[in-house]
Structure formats: C-alpha cells, structure tokens
Amino acid sequence: MKKVLTLLNLFVLMNGILTFAQTSAAKPKPFKVQQIPGRLECEFYDLGGEGTAYHDTDEINNGSGKLNPVNGNPLNEFRIKEGVDISYTKTDSIDDTPYTKVPIKMNQLYVGWTQPLEWINYTIEVKKSGIYKIGVLYTANGDGAISISLNGKDTTGNMKIISTHDDNDPVAWRQWHHWNSSDNIGTIKLEKGIQVLTLHIVENGNMNLDYLTFTPN
C-alpha cells in the first residue's frame, strides 16, 4: 500500500510540475518591447512558438529558408525555424516597380503569406493612455481585413485593407508586391504600460505587412 501511495504522490507531483511548465510555456515573451506611440514592426513578434506567440496555418517559414535561400545572409534566414512567414523588400523589379504606390526602402523585413484565422502576438509599451490612429504599410492581392485584440479582448473590430491588385502589371506573382500605405485604418484605445497586442488576419489574407503605426488621435 505504501508503494502505491508513493507512486500516486509521485504522479501527482510530476503532473503538477508538468502543468506548471505548460502554463509557464503558454506565456509569450517579448522578442522586442515596441514603443507606442510609434511603429510596430510586424516581424518583431513575441517568442514562444505556435499557439503561444502566434498561430500560422503551417509550420514552415515560407520566406526565410524557402523562398529566400540559406546562404549566410541574415535577411534570408530571419527567424527561419518559426512558422510565421517572413521575407524582405527587394530590387530587380520585384518591389521597386511603378506599381508600388508609395516610396519604400529595400531590405525591409515583413510578414507575408497571411491567411484568415492566423494571429501574431506583440509586446508593446504604451507611453501615454489615449486613443490612437492605426496606420499600415502593406500589400494586398484583394480586399481583406485585420483586427487587433489587447490582452485577449477585441479592441478594433474588423479594419479594412484595400486591395493593391493592379491589372496593368503583366507579372502575376508581383501582385503581392504592390506596396501601399494608409495612416488611418481604424482607432484603438490604449492604456499606459506594458501589454500584449494581438494582430489577427480576418478576411482574405494574401497580404504582406511591413509595419503598423500608432499615432495619437
């Protein structure tokens, strides 16, 4: 009987340790605490992996290490072992074409291959409480929508992303490289302090997202 009780106690202890470890692992950690007001770089999402820092429809990074070969270039290998798909702006008539609506810098990392139901966590530090306008630098092969939740609660509702598709571009794959920006796709109320912001892909996907901006309204 003592042996059985000992085994049961050991099981309870180990189960408690495992539960604690799983609970601890379920909390994302900052890759970088991003400052608001300011720019939130989409590639600087939290650490913690699938289901904790992000949810992606597949486990492969379709940019780093796949589209962009492993060759020692840090842009080609950025967060290569994670499921969020990351690439960067390029010359040679890829992102630097007349179909791009706004001036953009080359070699800028962005999140791409987005699909509905995907989400990404970011740790932010809000310097001053208030209402902020949300802007975005993006491409979208078709109209879509994103939303933002804060500490698990939806705070923006669906925010429309206008298509950058251009029938004048004869290169089909380049429809995902027509960059545009908007300085006001929605507003959000933010309280001062450090918190977790979650970006949700709501409708269509087919977007590349470089950064979001948060400016006092």
mmCIF file of C-alpha atoms in Angstrom:
data_model
loop_
_atom_site.group_PDB
_atom_site.id
_atom_site.type_symbol
_atom_site.label_atom_id
_atom_site.label_comp_id
_atom_site.label_asym_id
_atom_site.label_seq_id
_atom_site.Cartn_x
_atom_site.Cartn_y
_atom_site.Cartn_z
ATOM 1 C CA MET A 1 0.000 0.000 0.000
ATOM 2 C CA LYS A 2 2.825 2.391 0.866
ATOM 3 C CA LYS A 3 4.365 1.723 -2.526
ATOM 4 C CA VAL A 4 1.065 2.525 -4.274
ATOM 5 C CA LEU A 5 0.658 5.743 -2.279
ATOM 6 C CA THR A 6 4.238 6.712 -3.036
ATOM 7 C CA LEU A 7 3.652 6.187 -6.750
ATOM 8 C CA LEU A 8 0.411 8.164 -6.604
ATOM 9 C CA ASN A 9 2.125 11.008 -4.769
ATOM 10 C CA LEU A 10 4.926 10.962 -7.323
ATOM 11 C CA PHE A 11 2.371 11.033 -10.144
ATOM 12 C CA VAL A 12 0.559 14.000 -8.563
ATOM 13 C CA LEU A 13 3.862 15.817 -8.061
ATOM 14 C CA MET A 14 5.026 15.200 -11.632
ATOM 15 C CA ASN A 15 1.626 16.131 -13.016
ATOM 16 C CA GLY A 16 1.760 19.384 -11.063
ATOM 17 C CA ILE A 17 5.232 20.145 -12.360
ATOM 18 C CA LEU A 18 4.137 19.371 -15.925
ATOM 19 C CA THR A 19 1.034 21.541 -15.584
ATOM 20 C CA PHE A 20 3.135 24.399 -14.227
ATOM 21 C CA ALA A 21 5.629 24.021 -17.070
ATOM 22 C CA GLN A 22 2.856 24.014 -19.663
ATOM 23 C CA THR A 23 1.255 27.088 -18.076
ATOM 24 C CA SER A 24 4.584 28.881 -17.998
ATOM 25 C CA ALA A 25 5.341 27.902 -21.587
ATOM 26 C CA ALA A 26 1.963 29.266 -22.675
ATOM 27 C CA LYS A 27 3.032 32.834 -21.884
ATOM 28 C CA PRO A 28 4.743 34.667 -24.759
ATOM 29 C CA LYS A 29 7.960 36.551 -24.107
ATOM 30 C CA PRO A 30 8.949 39.740 -25.914
ATOM 31 C CA PHE A 31 11.262 39.496 -28.904
ATOM 32 C CA LYS A 32 11.400 43.268 -28.543
ATOM 33 C CA VAL A 33 9.183 45.578 -26.492
ATOM 34 C CA GLN A 34 7.844 48.002 -29.107
ATOM 35 C CA GLN A 35 7.043 51.566 -28.120
ATOM 36 C CA ILE A 36 3.670 53.266 -28.625
ATOM 37 C CA PRO A 37 3.211 55.907 -29.983
ATOM 38 C CA GLY A 38 5.404 54.779 -32.819
ATOM 39 C CA ARG A 39 5.883 51.998 -35.316
ATOM 40 C CA LEU A 40 5.210 48.328 -34.635
ATOM 41 C CA GLU A 41 7.441 46.204 -36.861
ATOM 42 C CA CYS A 42 5.453 43.101 -37.794
ATOM 43 C CA GLU A 43 8.484 40.793 -37.893
ATOM 44 C CA PHE A 44 9.368 41.545 -34.242
ATOM 45 C CA TYR A 45 6.603 39.346 -32.844
ATOM 46 C CA ASP A 46 6.894 37.614 -29.473
ATOM 47 C CA LEU A 47 8.815 34.460 -28.613
ATOM 48 C CA GLY A 48 7.069 31.245 -27.639
ATOM 49 C CA GLY A 49 6.216 29.463 -30.868
ATOM 50 C CA GLU A 50 2.989 28.146 -32.360
ATOM 51 C CA GLY A 51 -0.069 28.598 -30.187
ATOM 52 C CA THR A 52 1.700 30.953 -27.789
ATOM 53 C CA ALA A 53 3.400 33.724 -29.760
ATOM 54 C CA TYR A 54 1.459 33.135 -32.970
ATOM 55 C CA HIS A 55 -0.822 30.844 -34.925
ATOM 56 C CA ASP A 56 0.094 30.046 -38.519
ATOM 57 C CA THR A 57 -1.685 27.712 -40.932
ATOM 58 C CA ASP A 58 1.503 25.702 -41.458
ATOM 59 C CA GLU A 59 4.728 25.198 -39.528
ATOM 60 C CA ILE A 60 7.037 26.231 -42.369
ATOM 61 C CA ASN A 61 8.519 29.694 -42.757
ATOM 62 C CA ASN A 62 7.685 30.162 -46.443
ATOM 63 C CA GLY A 63 10.082 33.098 -46.734
ATOM 64 C CA SER A 64 13.198 32.534 -44.641
ATOM 65 C CA GLY A 65 14.964 29.396 -45.859
ATOM 66 C CA LYS A 66 12.393 28.572 -48.539
ATOM 67 C CA LEU A 67 11.795 31.452 -50.957
ATOM 68 C CA ASN A 68 14.979 33.045 -49.643
ATOM 69 C CA PRO A 69 17.862 30.541 -49.654
ATOM 70 C CA VAL A 70 20.102 29.762 -46.694
ATOM 71 C CA ASN A 71 23.347 31.450 -47.715
ATOM 72 C CA GLY A 72 24.586 33.373 -44.689
ATOM 73 C CA ASN A 73 22.508 36.460 -45.456
ATOM 74 C CA PRO A 74 20.666 37.270 -42.194
ATOM 75 C CA LEU A 75 17.712 38.652 -44.158
ATOM 76 C CA ASN A 76 17.277 35.267 -45.846
ATOM 77 C CA GLU A 77 17.370 33.394 -42.540
ATOM 78 C CA PHE A 78 15.495 35.691 -40.138
ATOM 79 C CA ARG A 79 13.573 33.537 -37.606
ATOM 80 C CA ILE A 80 13.949 30.649 -40.015
ATOM 81 C CA LYS A 81 12.782 27.934 -37.600
ATOM 82 C CA GLU A 82 9.462 29.619 -36.783
ATOM 83 C CA GLY A 83 6.119 29.314 -38.571
ATOM 84 C CA VAL A 84 5.460 33.000 -39.231
ATOM 85 C CA ASP A 85 6.358 33.640 -42.870
ATOM 86 C CA ILE A 86 8.927 36.410 -43.312
ATOM 87 C CA SER A 87 10.572 37.961 -46.345
ATOM 88 C CA TYR A 88 12.009 41.370 -47.242
ATOM 89 C CA THR A 89 11.733 44.022 -49.939
ATOM 90 C CA LYS A 90 13.961 43.531 -52.961
ATOM 91 C CA THR A 91 15.188 45.317 -56.072
ATOM 92 C CA ASP A 92 15.368 43.810 -59.600
ATOM 93 C CA SER A 93 11.764 44.752 -60.461
ATOM 94 C CA ILE A 94 10.279 42.884 -57.512
ATOM 95 C CA ASP A 95 9.236 45.563 -55.018
ATOM 96 C CA ASP A 96 10.739 48.563 -56.823
ATOM 97 C CA THR A 97 8.250 48.881 -59.694
ATOM 98 C CA PRO A 98 5.855 51.600 -60.900
ATOM 99 C CA TYR A 99 3.001 49.538 -59.428
ATOM 100 C CA THR A 100 4.162 50.268 -55.893
ATOM 101 C CA LYS A 101 2.058 53.208 -54.723
ATOM 102 C CA VAL A 102 4.389 54.671 -52.080
ATOM 103 C CA PRO A 103 8.164 55.052 -51.679
ATOM 104 C CA ILE A 104 9.613 52.108 -49.771
ATOM 105 C CA LYS A 105 13.059 51.113 -48.605
ATOM 106 C CA MET A 106 14.722 47.946 -49.816
ATOM 107 C CA ASN A 107 15.849 45.131 -47.488
ATOM 108 C CA GLN A 108 12.941 45.771 -45.115
ATOM 109 C CA LEU A 109 11.612 42.658 -43.371
ATOM 110 C CA TYR A 110 7.877 41.972 -43.476
ATOM 111 C CA VAL A 111 5.332 39.276 -42.587
ATOM 112 C CA GLY A 112 3.741 37.612 -45.627
ATOM 113 C CA TRP A 113 1.754 34.623 -46.885
ATOM 114 C CA THR A 114 -1.016 35.627 -44.475
ATOM 115 C CA GLN A 115 -4.204 33.572 -44.181
ATOM 116 C CA PRO A 116 -7.506 34.075 -42.318
ATOM 117 C CA LEU A 117 -7.513 32.886 -38.680
ATOM 118 C CA GLU A 118 -3.781 33.457 -38.288
ATOM 119 C CA TRP A 119 -2.688 35.694 -35.412
ATOM 120 C CA ILE A 120 0.541 37.138 -34.018
ATOM 121 C CA ASN A 121 1.377 38.498 -30.544
ATOM 122 C CA TYR A 122 3.458 41.593 -29.842
ATOM 123 C CA THR A 123 4.591 43.035 -26.531
ATOM 124 C CA ILE A 124 4.147 46.801 -26.507
ATOM 125 C CA GLU A 125 4.817 49.595 -24.039
ATOM 126 C CA VAL A 126 2.308 52.428 -24.237
ATOM 127 C CA LYS A 127 3.879 55.682 -23.060
ATOM 128 C CA LYS A 128 0.613 57.611 -22.691
ATOM 129 C CA SER A 129 -3.002 56.467 -22.355
ATOM 130 C CA GLY A 130 -5.350 57.619 -25.093
ATOM 131 C CA ILE A 131 -6.982 56.984 -28.453
ATOM 132 C CA TYR A 132 -4.564 56.147 -31.268
ATOM 133 C CA LYS A 133 -4.962 56.082 -35.036
ATOM 134 C CA ILE A 134 -3.700 52.888 -36.669
ATOM 135 C CA GLY A 135 -1.796 53.015 -39.945
ATOM 136 C CA VAL A 136 -0.209 50.277 -42.035
ATOM 137 C CA LEU A 137 2.368 49.702 -44.787
ATOM 138 C CA TYR A 138 1.213 46.685 -46.774
ATOM 139 C CA THR A 139 0.414 44.848 -49.995
ATOM 140 C CA ALA A 140 -2.881 43.018 -50.594
ATOM 141 C CA ASN A 141 -3.834 40.905 -53.592
ATOM 142 C CA GLY A 142 -7.539 41.539 -52.965
ATOM 143 C CA ASP A 143 -9.537 43.383 -50.326
ATOM 144 C CA GLY A 144 -9.124 41.981 -46.835
ATOM 145 C CA ALA A 145 -9.393 42.821 -43.167
ATOM 146 C CA ILE A 146 -7.344 42.666 -39.998
ATOM 147 C CA SER A 147 -8.222 43.304 -36.366
ATOM 148 C CA ILE A 148 -6.384 43.910 -33.122
ATOM 149 C CA SER A 149 -7.086 42.498 -29.695
ATOM 150 C CA LEU A 150 -5.450 43.673 -26.500
ATOM 151 C CA ASN A 151 -4.760 41.269 -23.665
ATOM 152 C CA GLY A 152 -7.202 38.844 -25.290
ATOM 153 C CA LYS A 153 -10.067 41.298 -25.950
ATOM 154 C CA ASP A 154 -11.033 42.617 -29.408
ATOM 155 C CA THR A 155 -10.469 46.368 -29.394
ATOM 156 C CA THR A 156 -10.835 47.468 -33.018
ATOM 157 C CA GLY A 157 -13.315 45.245 -34.817
ATOM 158 C CA ASN A 158 -12.516 44.468 -38.449
ATOM 159 C CA MET A 159 -10.334 47.050 -40.190
ATOM 160 C CA LYS A 160 -10.488 47.009 -43.980
ATOM 161 C CA ILE A 161 -7.337 46.558 -46.043
ATOM 162 C CA ILE A 162 -7.782 47.915 -49.577
ATOM 163 C CA SER A 163 -6.529 45.758 -52.444
ATOM 164 C CA THR A 164 -3.305 46.777 -54.200
ATOM 165 C CA HIS A 165 -4.035 44.480 -57.159
ATOM 166 C CA ASP A 166 -3.268 46.188 -60.476
ATOM 167 C CA ASP A 167 -4.388 44.619 -63.753
ATOM 168 C CA ASN A 168 -1.761 46.674 -65.581
ATOM 169 C CA ASP A 169 1.052 44.598 -64.092
ATOM 170 C CA PRO A 170 1.745 41.719 -66.522
ATOM 171 C CA VAL A 171 3.662 39.661 -63.930
ATOM 172 C CA ALA A 172 1.170 37.574 -61.929
ATOM 173 C CA TRP A 173 3.281 36.878 -58.804
ATOM 174 C CA ARG A 174 4.129 40.571 -58.478
ATOM 175 C CA GLN A 175 0.543 41.294 -57.382
ATOM 176 C CA TRP A 176 1.853 40.556 -53.874
ATOM 177 C CA HIS A 177 4.496 43.288 -54.210
ATOM 178 C CA HIS A 178 2.478 46.441 -54.923
ATOM 179 C CA TRP A 179 3.118 48.380 -51.725
ATOM 180 C CA ASN A 180 0.718 50.967 -50.364
ATOM 181 C CA SER A 181 0.071 52.670 -47.042
ATOM 182 C CA SER A 182 -2.793 54.089 -45.038
ATOM 183 C CA ASP A 183 -2.382 56.292 -41.992
ATOM 184 C CA ASN A 184 -5.861 55.609 -40.594
ATOM 185 C CA ILE A 185 -7.476 52.190 -40.982
ATOM 186 C CA GLY A 186 -9.018 52.386 -37.512
ATOM 187 C CA THR A 187 -8.554 53.556 -33.947
ATOM 188 C CA ILE A 188 -7.708 51.874 -30.677
ATOM 189 C CA LYS A 189 -7.880 52.885 -27.024
ATOM 190 C CA LEU A 190 -4.652 52.101 -25.200
ATOM 191 C CA GLU A 191 -3.782 52.347 -21.522
ATOM 192 C CA LYS A 192 -0.308 53.294 -20.345
ATOM 193 C CA GLY A 193 2.008 50.384 -19.622
ATOM 194 C CA ILE A 194 3.271 47.093 -20.999
ATOM 195 C CA GLN A 195 0.718 44.776 -22.587
ATOM 196 C CA VAL A 196 0.247 42.148 -25.276
ATOM 197 C CA LEU A 197 -1.267 43.209 -28.592
ATOM 198 C CA THR A 198 -2.526 40.544 -30.997
ATOM 199 C CA LEU A 199 -2.800 41.103 -34.742
ATOM 200 C CA HIS A 200 -5.485 38.946 -36.390
ATOM 201 C CA ILE A 201 -5.850 38.158 -40.091
ATOM 202 C CA VAL A 202 -9.627 38.232 -40.515
ATOM 203 C CA GLU A 203 -10.575 38.259 -44.196
ATOM 204 C CA ASN A 204 -8.891 37.052 -47.389
ATOM 205 C CA GLY A 205 -5.263 37.051 -46.283
ATOM 206 C CA ASN A 206 -2.938 37.446 -49.283
ATOM 207 C CA MET A 207 -1.325 40.390 -47.501
ATOM 208 C CA ASN A 208 2.242 41.400 -46.788
ATOM 209 C CA LEU A 209 2.512 43.532 -43.642
ATOM 210 C CA ASP A 210 5.634 45.586 -43.009
ATOM 211 C CA TYR A 211 4.569 47.659 -40.021
ATOM 212 C CA LEU A 212 1.674 49.262 -38.162
ATOM 213 C CA THR A 213 1.793 52.835 -36.894
ATOM 214 C CA PHE A 214 0.106 54.177 -33.770
ATOM 215 C CA THR A 215 -0.292 57.949 -33.547
ATOM 216 C CA PRO A 216 -2.341 59.975 -31.034
ATOM 217 C CA ASN A 217 -5.791 60.721 -32.448
#
